[in-house]
C-alpha cells in the first residue's frame, strides 16, 4: 500500500530562519504530490502541488517544494519563515492516476515560529 | 472555500447513539470525500463518492456508512457511535483545474463521543 512519511513531527524555528520539511512516499509509479497547511482552528488549505513538468514548484506565501523522483521525496521549503507560518503542514500523494483523486496524507509536521 | 459547508460544526453524543454528519457543496463537483483527523495520524480517508449513489470505502471505513442521493450532499453516518470515533471530521471535494486537480476542504465537524 502507498504511504507517506513526514519525519519531522514538531519543528520550532525563530523568525527569519529557513525551513525545510521532509516528505517521502512509497509509490514507484506516476504520482501527484501536494502540500497542505492547517492554521490553528482552521481547515486545510492547499500550499502547492506537483503534477508534471518543472520539479521545483512554487506555491503561495513564499513556499516552494522540489520533487526528486529518485529519492521519492517532495520536501517543502521557505527561505525565511514568519510568525504567521505557525501551523501544521501535511504532505499528500495521489497514486491512482487520477482515477478517483484520492489522497494519502502524511501524519503532519507542527511548525512553531517564535518571534 | 469552494462552497463547502458542514453541519453540525460541533456535536457531543453518547456511546451507542447514531450520528449523521452532513456535507453540502454548491459547485456540482463529482468527487466528494470524508476524512477524519486525529493527532499523530494526519487525515485518513473514511469513504468517498464519485457520483450520485456511487461510493466506495477508504482506509478507515469500519463503523461508518455514507450516502449520496444528490450531487450536492454527502452524508456520513456513525450507526452506533463509539469513543474511538471522537475526532474532527472533514469533508472535501476534488476540483479539476485544467490537467490537474486539487482537493478543497470544508470547515470540519468536531465530534465527541462520551
PDB file of C-alpha atoms in Angstrom, chain A residues 56-97:
ATOM      1  CA  UNK A  56      10.633  22.832  -8.488  1.00  0.00           C
ATOM      2  CA  UNK A  57       7.156  24.039  -7.662  1.00  0.00           C
ATOM      3  CA  UNK A  58       6.332  27.442  -6.228  1.00  0.00           C
ATOM      4  CA  UNK A  59       3.259  27.933  -4.106  1.00  0.00           C
ATOM      5  CA  UNK A  60       1.557  30.585  -2.094  1.00  0.00           C
ATOM      6  CA  UNK A  61       3.109  32.640   0.716  1.00  0.00           C
ATOM      7  CA  UNK A  62       6.683  32.114  -0.494  1.00  0.00           C
ATOM      8  CA  UNK A  63       6.695  28.331  -0.147  1.00  0.00           C
ATOM      9  CA  UNK A  64       8.266  26.009  -2.678  1.00  0.00           C
ATOM     10  CA  UNK A  65       8.824  22.282  -2.986  1.00  0.00           C
ATOM     11  CA  UNK A  66      11.133  20.104  -5.009  1.00  0.00           C
ATOM     12  CA  UNK A  67      10.114  16.758  -6.455  1.00  0.00           C
ATOM     13  CA  UNK A  68      13.078  14.375  -6.549  1.00  0.00           C
ATOM     14  CA  UNK A  69      11.866  11.210  -8.207  1.00  0.00           C
ATOM     15  CA  UNK A  70      14.996   9.175  -7.453  1.00  0.00           C
ATOM     16  CA  UNK A  71      14.579   9.867  -3.754  1.00  0.00           C
ATOM     17  CA  UNK A  72      10.763   9.563  -3.686  1.00  0.00           C
ATOM     18  CA  UNK A  73      10.759  12.934  -1.973  1.00  0.00           C
ATOM     19  CA  UNK A  74       8.812  16.192  -2.118  1.00  0.00           C
ATOM     20  CA  UNK A  75      10.311  18.456   0.516  1.00  0.00           C
ATOM     21  CA  UNK A  76       8.775  21.794   1.390  1.00  0.00           C
ATOM     22  CA  UNK A  77      10.991  24.869   1.765  1.00  0.00           C
ATOM     23  CA  UNK A  78      10.764  28.510   2.680  1.00  0.00           C
ATOM     24  CA  UNK A  79      13.835  30.733   2.878  1.00  0.00           C
ATOM     25  CA  UNK A  80      12.610  32.923   5.730  1.00  0.00           C
ATOM     26  CA  UNK A  81       9.706  31.986   7.995  1.00  0.00           C
ATOM     27  CA  UNK A  82       7.379  34.379   9.758  1.00  0.00           C
ATOM     28  CA  UNK A  83       5.428  34.039  12.975  1.00  0.00           C
ATOM     29  CA  UNK A  84       2.276  33.732  10.848  1.00  0.00           C
ATOM     30  CA  UNK A  85       3.637  30.488   9.352  1.00  0.00           C
ATOM     31  CA  UNK A  86       2.926  28.741  12.650  1.00  0.00           C
ATOM     32  CA  UNK A  87       0.674  25.888  11.557  1.00  0.00           C
ATOM     33  CA  UNK A  88       0.559  22.193  10.812  1.00  0.00           C
ATOM     34  CA  UNK A  89       1.814  21.090   7.410  1.00  0.00           C
ATOM     35  CA  UNK A  90       0.675  17.974   5.591  1.00  0.00           C
ATOM     36  CA  UNK A  91       2.177  16.253   2.595  1.00  0.00           C
ATOM     37  CA  UNK A  92      -0.202  14.200   0.431  1.00  0.00           C
ATOM     38  CA  UNK A  93       0.105  11.867  -2.529  1.00  0.00           C
ATOM     39  CA  UNK A  94      -2.269  10.605  -5.174  1.00  0.00           C
ATOM     40  CA  UNK A  95      -1.083   7.415  -6.803  1.00  0.00           C
ATOM     41  CA  UNK A  96      -4.128   6.154  -8.669  1.00  0.00           C
ATOM     42  CA  UNK A  97      -3.502   8.070 -11.870  1.00  0.00           C
TER      43      UNK A  97
END
